[in-house]
Amino acid sequence: MERFEFDTLRERARYLSGAEIQLLRRAYMTAARAHKGQVRRSGEPYLSHPLAVAGILADLHLDAVSVACGLLHDVVEDTDYGLDEIEGQFGKDFRRIISGLTKLAKVHFRSPEANQAENVRKMILAMTEDTRVILVKLADRLHNMRTLDVLRAEKRQRIASETLDIYAPIAGRLGMGKIEAELQDLSLRHLEPQTYRVLDARVQAKRRWANEFIREVSHTLNRELRAEEIPGELSGRTKSIYSIYQKMKRQKVELDQMYDFIALRLVTDTVPHCYTALGVIHNSWKPIPGRIKDFIAMPRANGYQSLHTSVVTRSGTHFEVQIRTTDMHRVAEEGIAAHWRYKASTQYGERDMKRFAWLRRVLEWQRDVDDPHEFLNSLKIDLFPDEVHCFTPKGEVKTLPRGATPIDFAYAIHTEVGHSCIGARVNGVVAPLRYQLRNGDICEIQTRKHHLPSRAWLKIAKTNRARSKIRARLNAEAKREAIEIGRKLLEKEARAHQLSLRRVRNAPLLAEALRRHGAGSLDDLFAVVGYGKVPAARVLKDCFPKDRFRKDGERIEETEDGSGLVAKVRRFIGGQPGQILVDGLDDILVRRARCCSPLPGEAISGYITRGQGVAVHSARCPQLDLTQDPERRVPVTWKATTGNSYDARLLLRVENRKGMLRDISKVIADSDTDIRDLKGRADDASRAAVQVTVAVQNAKEVRSIARLLQQVPGVVAVERGAPGRISRRAAT
Ligand code: MN
């Protein structure tokens, strides 16, 4: 049986050398071993599929590597076989092509939006390092479409619409007209079975008559051509069902009015003979004005060349004639595949590879345009592509400028996803936020509720959208905090003069004070003070008659970077000069940084933020390195008091078993510690993540709880986490 199967392929690959047939045989043996025991949905052995794909590639007379990759294309995806084994056995070319195919297998297209389809097509081409990846992929898809009937209706439709939106246009763009037409017809058959059946029946009936007509016309034309000594071969075809369907839909033309339902093709030897033949044809039948197209002088974007004309017989039957040389014909039928056509004893040198790379780039970016000027324009714009196309984990494509980072990607998904972005995984691996996205990357954004963008992001983000969203959010946040700080400062200043904030609110002179400092509301006035632009004492003085004050409000030197505020905050917090004692952190001006949430007993470092008071970070917090201004660093130490408790969060990786949460909470309760929050999330049937927040007094306490948890059966790992570290996947 196996022997017989390979013989069929060998027959179709007769154009290859003996050594190359041996290569195919080795690929065949490997595929047979790898897929052994696997069965297709139809019940056939799985091997029948790669064998058929290789057959399609052999029919295109592609090089031995392409055909062999057809045999091996599903091996890495569907079996235990790895890329290293492929490379070891067959070499680097095979690795490149098979890994390209494996990557493409993960691309799924589900969005109904047309511009998304264009992005996916561009991206597939951009992802492809070797054109042969696309050729094998198209052969794969063609065979899958030919054998789609065994699948359920829903799946059939999904695959068919993906084929119609993505793969048929790629085949067309690469000039592979024959494969494009078959993919389209097969797609239509599954997407609109009713329409297809009706059209097919009508076309079949018309075809019987058309074939008779083609025979007669060919006979006449052959005689005329022989008289002019033009060599060549005539053939006829009728229009494909899908293109009839499209023309009916788009131009509201009935089948009987389609001038190009019947087309004759003359393949001759030279270009002059093409033009002579055109004259011969116009002598025999009446040409239809405006229907002559010279694609020899002005080739189509995908390299297609031919002369087209439409003529009408005396009895009123229209038909189209296409005239081209043998070379042009090969390009028309096979497109880019013609370039990968087997060349006996020719190795593809570096020059060839470069040529193909260039060709690929041209083909990648062109639109399907008939007008060569339009083509040149789009070529100019697109030849130096400055876009990258990346996926969300759900397969949606985001197009970003080159150099864009996960932050841009996050803001492209949704503003909120951008704001709450705390990290990214690219192709399943944790990547820094500075990572420059590449074509085909699958980017997953990790988020944390209530997280805020940092100023450092403005340098990382490349898109205007992301930058303006970050700036807006930073400003809003700074203002919110400035209002709070301003209120505190004003309140403290008021108290020093035996006044309350309420008295300030009701002061008769308040309206004038607001005007003087350009504030539209009391909050605005607080903000002005909080930003350090106006001292609280000055505001107070403006609100009340002069005699209430023993001395003038001190004036803070205003500077662009807010160092006036820094001085103010230092003075406000007091303590030993240059050192801040941190205690319960209940004061608005001193707070635990949310990124690392340090605990008493841990080394800490303070940072005076603009409008946010002092943030106390763990000395090891990576966020500290992001803060640019060493001027604003202040030494802080824990005040030696007891009785304060702090929230600390622990993240546990555990086995997903019954009673796990109960055991965890029991251990914590037994150690006499309060649990503030406990959440679990199953990753899959065997693993889960647990997040527990406990109230502790210091770092030592949380370490001892972690040790106890480590001993619970099924707990794999315990680590300290910042609040909200259990990430959720981005919404799209
Ligand atoms: Mn396959």
PDB file of N, CA and C in Angstrom, residues 450-489:
ATOM      1  N   HIS A 450      -6.921  49.433  38.448  1.00  0.00           N
ATOM      2  CA  HIS A 450      -6.534  50.695  39.079  1.00  0.00           C
ATOM      3  C   HIS A 450      -5.055  51.037  38.900  1.00  0.00           C
ATOM      4  N   HIS A 451      -4.359  50.303  38.045  1.00  0.00           N
ATOM      5  CA  HIS A 451      -2.966  50.659  37.797  1.00  0.00           C
ATOM      6  C   HIS A 451      -2.929  51.928  36.953  1.00  0.00           C
ATOM      7  N   LEU A 452      -1.887  52.727  37.152  1.00  0.00           N
ATOM      8  CA  LEU A 452      -1.803  53.970  36.402  1.00  0.00           C
ATOM      9  C   LEU A 452      -0.566  53.992  35.517  1.00  0.00           C
ATOM     10  N   PRO A 453      -0.653  54.661  34.382  1.00  0.00           N
ATOM     11  CA  PRO A 453       0.525  54.767  33.523  1.00  0.00           C
ATOM     12  C   PRO A 453       1.609  55.582  34.224  1.00  0.00           C
ATOM     13  N   SER A 454       2.866  55.317  33.900  1.00  0.00           N
ATOM     14  CA  SER A 454       3.930  56.121  34.496  1.00  0.00           C
ATOM     15  C   SER A 454       4.480  57.078  33.447  1.00  0.00           C
ATOM     16  N   ARG A 455       5.102  58.143  33.943  1.00  0.00           N
ATOM     17  CA  ARG A 455       5.637  59.161  33.049  1.00  0.00           C
ATOM     18  C   ARG A 455       6.676  58.572  32.087  1.00  0.00           C
ATOM     19  N   ALA A 456       7.395  57.549  32.578  1.00  0.00           N
ATOM     20  CA  ALA A 456       8.435  56.934  31.750  1.00  0.00           C
ATOM     21  C   ALA A 456       7.848  56.339  30.462  1.00  0.00           C
ATOM     22  N   TRP A 457       6.563  55.992  30.496  1.00  0.00           N
ATOM     23  CA  TRP A 457       5.931  55.406  29.311  1.00  0.00           C
ATOM     24  C   TRP A 457       5.930  56.354  28.126  1.00  0.00           C
ATOM     25  N   LEU A 458       5.934  57.653  28.408  1.00  0.00           N
ATOM     26  CA  LEU A 458       5.870  58.609  27.307  1.00  0.00           C
ATOM     27  C   LEU A 458       7.054  58.417  26.370  1.00  0.00           C
ATOM     28  N   LYS A 459       8.169  57.938  26.945  1.00  0.00           N
ATOM     29  CA  LYS A 459       9.351  57.713  26.099  1.00  0.00           C
ATOM     30  C   LYS A 459       9.255  56.375  25.389  1.00  0.00           C
ATOM     31  N   ILE A 460       8.495  55.435  25.950  1.00  0.00           N
ATOM     32  CA  ILE A 460       8.425  54.090  25.388  1.00  0.00           C
ATOM     33  C   ILE A 460       7.389  54.009  24.274  1.00  0.00           C
ATOM     34  N   ALA A 461       6.287  54.726  24.445  1.00  0.00           N
ATOM     35  CA  ALA A 461       5.201  54.657  23.462  1.00  0.00           C
ATOM     36  C   ALA A 461       5.602  55.348  22.163  1.00  0.00           C
ATOM     37  N   LYS A 462       5.189  54.744  21.023  1.00  0.00           N
ATOM     38  CA  LYS A 462       5.524  55.318  19.720  1.00  0.00           C
ATOM     39  C   LYS A 462       4.326  55.989  19.064  1.00  0.00           C
ATOM     40  N   THR A 463       3.137  55.535  19.386  1.00  0.00           N
ATOM     41  CA  THR A 463       1.969  56.078  18.704  1.00  0.00           C
ATOM     42  C   THR A 463       1.466  57.322  19.424  1.00  0.00           C
ATOM     43  N   ASN A 464       0.931  58.252  18.616  1.00  0.00           N
ATOM     44  CA  ASN A 464       0.360  59.463  19.208  1.00  0.00           C
ATOM     45  C   ASN A 464      -0.813  59.130  20.103  1.00  0.00           C
ATOM     46  N   ARG A 465      -1.579  58.117  19.658  1.00  0.00           N
ATOM     47  CA  ARG A 465      -2.748  57.726  20.434  1.00  0.00           C
ATOM     48  C   ARG A 465      -2.337  57.367  21.861  1.00  0.00           C
ATOM     49  N   ALA A 466      -1.345  56.487  21.981  1.00  0.00           N
ATOM     50  CA  ALA A 466      -0.927  56.043  23.305  1.00  0.00           C
ATOM     51  C   ALA A 466      -0.383  57.229  24.104  1.00  0.00           C
ATOM     52  N   ARG A 467       0.457  58.033  23.448  1.00  0.00           N
ATOM     53  CA  ARG A 467       1.089  59.128  24.188  1.00  0.00           C
ATOM     54  C   ARG A 467       0.076  60.131  24.710  1.00  0.00           C
ATOM     55  N   SER A 468      -0.930  60.468  23.883  1.00  0.00           N
ATOM     56  CA  SER A 468      -1.878  61.471  24.357  1.00  0.00           C
ATOM     57  C   SER A 468      -2.761  60.889  25.457  1.00  0.00           C
ATOM     58  N   LYS A 469      -3.080  59.590  25.358  1.00  0.00           N
ATOM     59  CA  LYS A 469      -3.875  58.963  26.433  1.00  0.00           C
ATOM     60  C   LYS A 469      -3.082  58.925  27.743  1.00  0.00           C
ATOM     61  N   ILE A 470      -1.801  58.619  27.638  1.00  0.00           N
ATOM     62  CA  ILE A 470      -0.968  58.559  28.847  1.00  0.00           C
ATOM     63  C   ILE A 470      -0.897  59.945  29.493  1.00  0.00           C
ATOM     64  N   ARG A 471      -0.635  60.939  28.638  1.00  0.00           N
ATOM     65  CA  ARG A 471      -0.500  62.292  29.158  1.00  0.00           C
ATOM     66  C   ARG A 471      -1.788  62.741  29.847  1.00  0.00           C
ATOM     67  N   ALA A 472      -2.909  62.473  29.200  1.00  0.00           N
ATOM     68  CA  ALA A 472      -4.192  62.896  29.767  1.00  0.00           C
ATOM     69  C   ALA A 472      -4.419  62.229  31.123  1.00  0.00           C
ATOM     70  N   ARG A 473      -4.091  60.929  31.193  1.00  0.00           N
ATOM     71  CA  ARG A 473      -4.320  60.202  32.440  1.00  0.00           C
ATOM     72  C   ARG A 473      -3.383  60.704  33.542  1.00  0.00           C
ATOM     73  N   LEU A 474      -2.118  60.953  33.182  1.00  0.00           N
ATOM     74  CA  LEU A 474      -1.154  61.452  34.171  1.00  0.00           C
ATOM     75  C   LEU A 474      -1.593  62.801  34.721  1.00  0.00           C
ATOM     76  N   ASN A 475      -2.053  63.663  33.813  1.00  0.00           N
ATOM     77  CA  ASN A 475      -2.469  64.986  34.254  1.00  0.00           C
ATOM     78  C   ASN A 475      -3.670  64.899  35.179  1.00  0.00           C
ATOM     79  N   ALA A 476      -4.625  64.049  34.810  1.00  0.00           N
ATOM     80  CA  ALA A 476      -5.826  63.916  35.632  1.00  0.00           C
ATOM     81  C   ALA A 476      -5.449  63.410  37.019  1.00  0.00           C
ATOM     82  N   GLU A 477      -4.536  62.424  37.046  1.00  0.00           N
ATOM     83  CA  GLU A 477      -4.129  61.835  38.317  1.00  0.00           C
ATOM     84  C   GLU A 477      -3.367  62.870  39.160  1.00  0.00           C
ATOM     85  N   ALA A 478      -2.455  63.585  38.499  1.00  0.00           N
ATOM     86  CA  ALA A 478      -1.666  64.581  39.229  1.00  0.00           C
ATOM     87  C   ALA A 478      -2.590  65.629  39.830  1.00  0.00           C
ATOM     88  N   LYS A 479      -3.614  65.985  39.067  1.00  0.00           N
ATOM     89  CA  LYS A 479      -4.519  67.016  39.562  1.00  0.00           C
ATOM     90  C   LYS A 479      -5.309  66.491  40.769  1.00  0.00           C
ATOM     91  N   ARG A 480      -5.777  65.249  40.648  1.00  0.00           N
ATOM     92  CA  ARG A 480      -6.558  64.671  41.736  1.00  0.00           C
ATOM     93  C   ARG A 480      -5.740  64.694  43.036  1.00  0.00           C
ATOM     94  N   GLU A 481      -4.477  64.294  42.906  1.00  0.00           N
ATOM     95  CA  GLU A 481      -3.642  64.238  44.101  1.00  0.00           C
ATOM     96  C   GLU A 481      -3.253  65.632  44.582  1.00  0.00           C
ATOM     97  N   ALA A 482      -3.068  66.534  43.600  1.00  0.00           N
ATOM     98  CA  ALA A 482      -2.725  67.903  43.991  1.00  0.00           C
ATOM     99  C   ALA A 482      -3.859  68.512  44.799  1.00  0.00           C
ATOM    100  N   ILE A 483      -5.098  68.187  44.403  1.00  0.00           N
ATOM    101  CA  ILE A 483      -6.251  68.714  45.142  1.00  0.00           C
ATOM    102  C   ILE A 483      -6.212  68.206  46.584  1.00  0.00           C
ATOM    103  N   GLU A 484      -5.926  66.915  46.731  1.00  0.00           N
ATOM    104  CA  GLU A 484      -5.904  66.339  48.067  1.00  0.00           C
ATOM    105  C   GLU A 484      -4.795  66.947  48.920  1.00  0.00           C
ATOM    106  N   ILE A 485      -3.612  67.066  48.310  1.00  0.00           N
ATOM    107  CA  ILE A 485      -2.486  67.636  49.056  1.00  0.00           C
ATOM    108  C   ILE A 485      -2.749  69.095  49.391  1.00  0.00           C
ATOM    109  N   GLY A 486      -3.289  69.841  48.426  1.00  0.00           N
ATOM    110  CA  GLY A 486      -3.577  71.249  48.638  1.00  0.00           C
ATOM    111  C   GLY A 486      -4.553  71.427  49.792  1.00  0.00           C
ATOM    112  N   ARG A 487      -5.557  70.529  49.817  1.00  0.00           N
ATOM    113  CA  ARG A 487      -6.543  70.629  50.884  1.00  0.00           C
ATOM    114  C   ARG A 487      -5.862  70.399  52.237  1.00  0.00           C
ATOM    115  N   LYS A 488      -5.013  69.362  52.295  1.00  0.00           N
ATOM    116  CA  LYS A 488      -4.287  69.063  53.538  1.00  0.00           C
ATOM    117  C   LYS A 488      -3.405  70.233  53.971  1.00  0.00           C
ATOM    118  N   LEU A 489      -2.668  70.775  53.007  1.00  0.00           N
ATOM    119  CA  LEU A 489      -1.755  71.865  53.337  1.00  0.00           C
ATOM    120  C   LEU A 489      -2.522  73.079  53.854  1.00  0.00           C
TER     121      LEU A 489
END
